[in-house]
Tab-separated table of C-alpha atoms and ligand atoms in Angstrom:
chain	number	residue	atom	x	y	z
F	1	UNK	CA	-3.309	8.879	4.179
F	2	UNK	CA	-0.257	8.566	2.256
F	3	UNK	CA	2.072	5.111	2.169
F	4	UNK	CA	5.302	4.666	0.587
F	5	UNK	CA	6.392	1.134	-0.232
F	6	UNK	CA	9.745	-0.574	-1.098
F	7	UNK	CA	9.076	-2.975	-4.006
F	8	UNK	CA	12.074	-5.293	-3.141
F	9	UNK	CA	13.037	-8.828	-3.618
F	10	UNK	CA	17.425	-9.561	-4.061
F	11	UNK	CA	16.781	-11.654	-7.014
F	12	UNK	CA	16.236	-9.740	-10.309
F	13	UNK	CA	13.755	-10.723	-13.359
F	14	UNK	CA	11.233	-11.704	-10.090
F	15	UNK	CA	8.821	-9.127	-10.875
F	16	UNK	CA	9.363	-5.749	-8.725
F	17	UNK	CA	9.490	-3.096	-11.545
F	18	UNK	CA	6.506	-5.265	-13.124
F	19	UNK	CA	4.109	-5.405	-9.675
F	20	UNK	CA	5.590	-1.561	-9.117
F	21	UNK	CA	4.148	-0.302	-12.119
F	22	UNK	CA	0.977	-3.058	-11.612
F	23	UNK	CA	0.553	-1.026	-8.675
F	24	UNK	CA	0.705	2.048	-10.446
F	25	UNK	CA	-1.596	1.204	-12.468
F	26	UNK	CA	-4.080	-0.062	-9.775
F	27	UNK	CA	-4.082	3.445	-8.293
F	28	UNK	CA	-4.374	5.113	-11.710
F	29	UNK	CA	-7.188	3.637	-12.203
F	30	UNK	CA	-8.765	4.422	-8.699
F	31	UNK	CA	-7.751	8.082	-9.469
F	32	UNK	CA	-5.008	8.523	-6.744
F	33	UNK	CA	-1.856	10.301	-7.097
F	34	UNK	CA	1.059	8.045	-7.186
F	35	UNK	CA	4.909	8.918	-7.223
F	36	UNK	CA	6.925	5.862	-8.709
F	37	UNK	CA	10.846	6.259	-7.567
F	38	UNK	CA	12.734	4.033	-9.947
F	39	UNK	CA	15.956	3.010	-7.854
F	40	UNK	CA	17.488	0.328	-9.818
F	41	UNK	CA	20.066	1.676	-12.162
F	42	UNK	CA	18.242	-0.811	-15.214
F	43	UNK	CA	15.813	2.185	-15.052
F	44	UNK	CA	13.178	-0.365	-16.193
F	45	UNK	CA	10.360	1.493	-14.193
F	46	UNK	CA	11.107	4.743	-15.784
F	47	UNK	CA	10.973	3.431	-19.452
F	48	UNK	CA	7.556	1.785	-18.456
F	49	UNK	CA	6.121	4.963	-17.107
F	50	UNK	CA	6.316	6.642	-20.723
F	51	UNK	CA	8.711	9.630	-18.677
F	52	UNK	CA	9.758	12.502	-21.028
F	53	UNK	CA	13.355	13.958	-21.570
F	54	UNK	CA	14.638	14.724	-18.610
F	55	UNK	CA	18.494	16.157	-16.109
F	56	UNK	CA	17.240	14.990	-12.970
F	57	UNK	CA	17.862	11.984	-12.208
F	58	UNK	CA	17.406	9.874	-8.476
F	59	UNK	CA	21.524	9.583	-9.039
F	60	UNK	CA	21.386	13.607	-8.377
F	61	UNK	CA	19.161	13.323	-5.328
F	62	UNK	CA	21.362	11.187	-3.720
F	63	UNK	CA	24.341	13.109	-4.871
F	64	UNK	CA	22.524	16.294	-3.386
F	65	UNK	CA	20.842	15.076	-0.376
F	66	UNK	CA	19.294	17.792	1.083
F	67	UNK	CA	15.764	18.532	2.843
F	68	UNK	CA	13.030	18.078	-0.157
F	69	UNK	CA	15.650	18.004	-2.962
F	70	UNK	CA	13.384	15.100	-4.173
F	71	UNK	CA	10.679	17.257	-5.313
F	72	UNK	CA	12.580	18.822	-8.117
F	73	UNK	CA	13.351	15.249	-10.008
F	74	UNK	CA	9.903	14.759	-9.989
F	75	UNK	CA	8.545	14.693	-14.084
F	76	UNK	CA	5.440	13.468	-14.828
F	77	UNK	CA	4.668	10.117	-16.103
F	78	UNK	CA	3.097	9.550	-20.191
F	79	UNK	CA	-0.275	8.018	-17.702
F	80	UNK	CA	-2.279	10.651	-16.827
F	81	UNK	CA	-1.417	13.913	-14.776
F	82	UNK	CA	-2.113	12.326	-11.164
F	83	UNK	CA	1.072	9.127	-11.647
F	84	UNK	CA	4.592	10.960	-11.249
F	85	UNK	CA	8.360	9.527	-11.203
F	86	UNK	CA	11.714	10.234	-9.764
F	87	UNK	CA	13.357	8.430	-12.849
F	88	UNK	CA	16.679	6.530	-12.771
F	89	UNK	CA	19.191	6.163	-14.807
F	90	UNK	CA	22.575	4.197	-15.360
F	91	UNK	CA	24.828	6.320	-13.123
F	92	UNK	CA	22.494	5.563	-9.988
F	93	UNK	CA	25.033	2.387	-10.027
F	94	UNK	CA	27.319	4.598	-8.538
F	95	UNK	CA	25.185	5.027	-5.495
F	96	UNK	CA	24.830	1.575	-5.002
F	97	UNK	CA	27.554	1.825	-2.340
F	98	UNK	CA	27.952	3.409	1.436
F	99	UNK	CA	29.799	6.244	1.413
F	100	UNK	CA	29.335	6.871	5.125
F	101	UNK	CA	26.712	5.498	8.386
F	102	UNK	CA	24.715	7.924	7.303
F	103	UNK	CA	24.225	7.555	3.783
F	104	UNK	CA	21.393	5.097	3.933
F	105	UNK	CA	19.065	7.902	4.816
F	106	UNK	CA	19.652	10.594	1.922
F	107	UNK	CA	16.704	9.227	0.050
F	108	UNK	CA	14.120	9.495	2.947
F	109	UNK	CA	15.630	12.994	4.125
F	110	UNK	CA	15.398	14.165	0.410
F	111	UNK	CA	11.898	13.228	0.157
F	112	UNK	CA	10.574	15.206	3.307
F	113	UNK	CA	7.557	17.052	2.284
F	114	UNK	CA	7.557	15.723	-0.377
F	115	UNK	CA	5.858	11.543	0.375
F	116	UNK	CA	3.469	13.609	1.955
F	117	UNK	CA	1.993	14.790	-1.344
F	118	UNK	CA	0.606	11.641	-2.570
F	119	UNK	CA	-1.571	9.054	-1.632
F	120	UNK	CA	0.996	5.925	-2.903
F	121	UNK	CA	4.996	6.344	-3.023
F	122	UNK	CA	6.149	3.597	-4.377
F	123	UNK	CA	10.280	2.329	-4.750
F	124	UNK	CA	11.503	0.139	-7.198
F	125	UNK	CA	14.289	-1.189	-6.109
F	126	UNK	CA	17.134	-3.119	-7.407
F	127	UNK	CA	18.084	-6.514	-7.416
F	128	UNK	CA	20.328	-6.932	-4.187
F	129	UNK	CA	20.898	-5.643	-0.645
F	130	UNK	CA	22.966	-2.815	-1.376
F	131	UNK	CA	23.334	0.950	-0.503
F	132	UNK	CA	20.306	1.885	-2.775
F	133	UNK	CA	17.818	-0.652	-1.221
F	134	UNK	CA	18.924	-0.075	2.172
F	135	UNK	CA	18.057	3.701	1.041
F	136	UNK	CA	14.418	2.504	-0.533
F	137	UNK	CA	13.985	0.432	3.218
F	138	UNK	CA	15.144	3.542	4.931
F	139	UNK	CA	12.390	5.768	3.215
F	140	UNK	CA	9.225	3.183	3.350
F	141	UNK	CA	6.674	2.277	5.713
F	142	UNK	CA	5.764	-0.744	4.273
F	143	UNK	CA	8.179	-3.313	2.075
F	144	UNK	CA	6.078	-5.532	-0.317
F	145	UNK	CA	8.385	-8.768	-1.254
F	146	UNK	CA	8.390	-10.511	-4.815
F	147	UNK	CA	8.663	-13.944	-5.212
F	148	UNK	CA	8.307	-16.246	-8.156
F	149	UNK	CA	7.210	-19.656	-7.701
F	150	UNK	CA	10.202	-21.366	-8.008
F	151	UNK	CA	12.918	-23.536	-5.987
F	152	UNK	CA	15.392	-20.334	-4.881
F	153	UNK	CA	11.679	-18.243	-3.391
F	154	UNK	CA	11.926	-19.713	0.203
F	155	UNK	CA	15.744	-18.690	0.633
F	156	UNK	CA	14.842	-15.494	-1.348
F	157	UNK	CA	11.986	-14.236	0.547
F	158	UNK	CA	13.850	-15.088	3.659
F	159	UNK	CA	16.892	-13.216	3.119
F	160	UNK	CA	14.664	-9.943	1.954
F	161	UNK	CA	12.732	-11.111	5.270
F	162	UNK	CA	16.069	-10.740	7.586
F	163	UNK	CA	16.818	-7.647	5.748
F	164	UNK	CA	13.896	-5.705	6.096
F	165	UNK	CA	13.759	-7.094	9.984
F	166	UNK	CA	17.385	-5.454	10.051
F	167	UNK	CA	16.566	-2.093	8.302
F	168	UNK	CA	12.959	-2.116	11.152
F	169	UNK	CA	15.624	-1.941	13.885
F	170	UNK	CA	18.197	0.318	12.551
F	171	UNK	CA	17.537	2.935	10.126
F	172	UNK	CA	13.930	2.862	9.958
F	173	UNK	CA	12.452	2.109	13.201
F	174	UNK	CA	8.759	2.293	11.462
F	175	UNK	CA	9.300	-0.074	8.675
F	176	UNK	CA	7.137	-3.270	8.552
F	177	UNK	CA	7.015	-5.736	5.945
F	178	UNK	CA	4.168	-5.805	3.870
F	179	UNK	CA	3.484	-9.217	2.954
F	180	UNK	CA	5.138	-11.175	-0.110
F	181	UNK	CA	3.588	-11.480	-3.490
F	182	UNK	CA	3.887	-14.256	-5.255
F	183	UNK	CA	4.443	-13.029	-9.184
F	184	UNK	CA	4.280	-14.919	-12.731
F	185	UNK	CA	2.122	-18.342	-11.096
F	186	UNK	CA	0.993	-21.040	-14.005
F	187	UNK	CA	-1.934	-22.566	-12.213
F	188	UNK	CA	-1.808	-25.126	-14.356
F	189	UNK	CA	1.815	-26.262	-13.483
F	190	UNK	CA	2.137	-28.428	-10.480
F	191	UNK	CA	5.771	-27.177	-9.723
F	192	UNK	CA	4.000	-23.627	-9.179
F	193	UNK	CA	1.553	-24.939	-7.073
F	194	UNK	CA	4.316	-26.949	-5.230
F	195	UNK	CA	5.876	-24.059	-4.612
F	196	UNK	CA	3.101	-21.252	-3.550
F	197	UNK	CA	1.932	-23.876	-1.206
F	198	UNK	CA	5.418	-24.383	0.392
F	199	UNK	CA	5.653	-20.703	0.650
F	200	UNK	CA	2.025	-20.301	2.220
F	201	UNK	CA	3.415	-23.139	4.978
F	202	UNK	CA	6.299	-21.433	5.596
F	203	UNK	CA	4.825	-17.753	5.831
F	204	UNK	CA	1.150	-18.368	6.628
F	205	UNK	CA	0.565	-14.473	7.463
F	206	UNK	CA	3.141	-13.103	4.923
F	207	UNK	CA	1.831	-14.576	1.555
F	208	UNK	CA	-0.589	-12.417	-0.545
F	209	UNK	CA	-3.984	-12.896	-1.676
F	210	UNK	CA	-4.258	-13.022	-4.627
F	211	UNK	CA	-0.744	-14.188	-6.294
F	212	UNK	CA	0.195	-12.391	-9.654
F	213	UNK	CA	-0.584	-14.915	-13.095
F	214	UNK	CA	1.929	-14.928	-15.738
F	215	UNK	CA	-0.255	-13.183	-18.543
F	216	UNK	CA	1.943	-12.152	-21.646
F	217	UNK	CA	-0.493	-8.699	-21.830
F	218	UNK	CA	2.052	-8.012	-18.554
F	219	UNK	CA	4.517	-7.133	-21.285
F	220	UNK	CA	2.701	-5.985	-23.940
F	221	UNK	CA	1.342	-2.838	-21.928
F	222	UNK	CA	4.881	-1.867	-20.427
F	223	UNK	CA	6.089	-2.220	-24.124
F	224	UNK	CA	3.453	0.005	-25.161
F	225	UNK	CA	4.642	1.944	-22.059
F	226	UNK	CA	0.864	2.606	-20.853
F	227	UNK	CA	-0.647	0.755	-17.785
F	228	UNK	CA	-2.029	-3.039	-17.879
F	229	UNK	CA	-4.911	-1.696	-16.698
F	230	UNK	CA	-5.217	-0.060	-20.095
F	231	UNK	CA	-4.458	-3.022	-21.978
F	232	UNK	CA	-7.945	-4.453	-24.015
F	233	UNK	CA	-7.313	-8.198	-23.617
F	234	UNK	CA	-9.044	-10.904	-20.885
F	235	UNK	CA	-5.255	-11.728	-19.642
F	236	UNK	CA	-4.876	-7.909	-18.657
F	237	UNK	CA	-8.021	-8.213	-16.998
F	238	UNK	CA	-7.006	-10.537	-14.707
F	239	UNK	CA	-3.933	-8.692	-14.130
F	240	UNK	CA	-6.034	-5.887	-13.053
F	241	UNK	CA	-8.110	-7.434	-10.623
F	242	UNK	CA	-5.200	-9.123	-8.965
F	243	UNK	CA	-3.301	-5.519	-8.622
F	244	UNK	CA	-6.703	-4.442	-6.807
F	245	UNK	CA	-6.831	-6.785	-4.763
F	246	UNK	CA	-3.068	-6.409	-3.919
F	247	UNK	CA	-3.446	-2.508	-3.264
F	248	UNK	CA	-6.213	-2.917	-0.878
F	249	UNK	CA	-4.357	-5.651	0.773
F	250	UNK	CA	-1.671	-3.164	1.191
F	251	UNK	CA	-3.338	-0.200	1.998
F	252	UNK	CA	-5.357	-2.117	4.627
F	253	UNK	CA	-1.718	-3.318	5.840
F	254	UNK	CA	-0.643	0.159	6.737
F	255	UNK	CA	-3.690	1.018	8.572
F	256	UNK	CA	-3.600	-1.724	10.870
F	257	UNK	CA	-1.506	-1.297	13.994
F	258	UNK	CA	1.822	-2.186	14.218
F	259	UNK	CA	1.372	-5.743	16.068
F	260	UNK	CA	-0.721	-7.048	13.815
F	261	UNK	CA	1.732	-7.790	11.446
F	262	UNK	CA	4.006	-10.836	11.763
F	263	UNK	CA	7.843	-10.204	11.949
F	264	UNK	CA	10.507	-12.051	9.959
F	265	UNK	CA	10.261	-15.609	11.045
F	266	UNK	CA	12.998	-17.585	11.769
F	267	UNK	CA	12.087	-20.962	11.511
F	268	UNK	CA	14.610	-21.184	8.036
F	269	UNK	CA	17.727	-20.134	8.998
W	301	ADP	N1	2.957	-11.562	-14.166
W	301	ADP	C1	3.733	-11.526	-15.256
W	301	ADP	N2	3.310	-12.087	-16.425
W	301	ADP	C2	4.092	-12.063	-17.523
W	301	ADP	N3	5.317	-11.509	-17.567
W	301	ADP	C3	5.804	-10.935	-16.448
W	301	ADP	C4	5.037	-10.915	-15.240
W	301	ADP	N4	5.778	-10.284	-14.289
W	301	ADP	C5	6.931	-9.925	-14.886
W	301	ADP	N5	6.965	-10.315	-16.173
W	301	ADP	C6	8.055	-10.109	-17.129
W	301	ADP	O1	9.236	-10.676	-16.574
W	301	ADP	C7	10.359	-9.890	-16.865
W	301	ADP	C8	11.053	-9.495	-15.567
W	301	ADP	O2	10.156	-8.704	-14.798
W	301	ADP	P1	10.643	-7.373	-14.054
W	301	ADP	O3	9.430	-6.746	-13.484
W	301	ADP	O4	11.493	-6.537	-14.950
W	301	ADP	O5	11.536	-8.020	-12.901
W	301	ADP	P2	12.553	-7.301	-11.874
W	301	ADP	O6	12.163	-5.878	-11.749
W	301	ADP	O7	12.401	-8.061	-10.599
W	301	ADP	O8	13.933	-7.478	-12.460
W	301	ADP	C9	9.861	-8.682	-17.663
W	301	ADP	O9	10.049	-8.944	-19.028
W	301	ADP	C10	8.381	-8.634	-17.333
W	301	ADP	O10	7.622	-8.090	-18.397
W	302	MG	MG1	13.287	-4.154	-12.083
């Protein structure tokens, strides 16, 4: 069964392109075929992904927007012949805004056929609520939150919260949020445990098991562009199991029914 997730969160430096290619990695490792779509204009997926020269950009999708004009952006990644990308580039900044009502949907009706073919789509999106992650919400079943621990993640995660909850009754009637993960934690600070706790009271059935350590081998193996989960140290290790534990949690997300999943909650606003 094939998923495709926004990675989303309107804050930037939170984590997305860093739990997108986690989760790339995760189903690398598991031997499933895995299309990364790097939407943020910082391209920060694509250089992570080890993605050879390439002209086809997601900017050029959107600029197309036809029926499967996805599938021909599509280059492989430097991990292994089953992980593919639709990479980005600076000039996707230029798609950042609406053009017209309908322009939200040129991602998702570029990539019919073409989700289909994997097992795991996932988005990277960029850091705000514009045109491209209204696109990335349009196109996904499931949107997977990023937090960090800190004083702004309550007001953050709400606000992606309300927009997702928007995007599930307007463009993308099948969207459901995924859960929030909570990315970079220092167990042994007590302001991160403050704060994963307050977010656990606040979103009891939205907070994911496990959350994400901060483990410097995180940026070692994205500058050595290959996966963490190919990275020979005890801090990738951990890294590893908590992106297998977060792609079961996901995958097990999208096969339960619809109800079972708790919308946006409103207690905040
Ligand atoms: N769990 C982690 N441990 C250590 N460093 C991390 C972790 N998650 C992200 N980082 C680092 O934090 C920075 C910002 O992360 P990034 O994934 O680029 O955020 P975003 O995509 O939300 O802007 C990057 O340098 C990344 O390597
Ligand atoms: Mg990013």
């Amino acid at each position: 069964m094939s998923v495709t997730v926004a990675v989303l969160s309107l804050k930037g430096g939170v984590g997305k392109s860093s739990v997108t290619v986690g989760l790339a990695g995760a189903a690398w490792q598991r031997d499933r075929s895995v299309l990364v779509i790097d939407c943020d204009p910082q391209a920060n997926s694509t250089l992570c992904l080890d993605v050879p020269p390439h002209t086809f950009t997601l900017s050029d999708v959107l600029a197309d927007g036809r029926p499967g004009i996805a599938s021909e952006a599509i280059v492989p990644s430097g991990w292994g012949p089953r992980v593919h990308v639709i990479p980005s580039e600076e000039a996707l900044a230029h798609r950042d805004t609406a053009t017209m009502p309908s322009s939200a949907a040129r991602l998702r009706l570029s990539l019919t056929g073409v989700a289909d073919r994997y097992d795991l789509v996932l988005l990277d999106c960029p850091p705000s609520l514009g045109e491209l992650t209204r696109n990335a919400l349009a196109a996904a079943d499931l949107a997977l939150i990023v937090t960090e621990p800190g004083f702004f993640a309550l007001r953050g995660a709400q606000q992606a919260l309300r927009a997702i909850e928007v995007a599930s009754t307007s463009i993308n009637l099948g969207l459901r949020p995924a859960g929030i993960v909570v990315n970079r934690v220092r167990a042994n600070l007590t302001e991160h445990t403050y704060r994963v706790d307050e977010l656990r009271q606040a979103y009891p059935n939205l907070i994911l098991d496990p959350v994400i350590p901060e483990r410097t081998a995180v940026q070692q193996a994205q500058g050595a562009c290959v996966p963490v989960q190919a990275w020979p140290s005890p801090g990738a290790r951990e890294i590893t199991e908590a992106f297998d534990d977060l792609i079961d949690a996901l995958l097990s997300a999208h096969s339960r029914p619809q109800t079972a999943i708790i919308p946006a909650t409103r207690e905040h606003s």
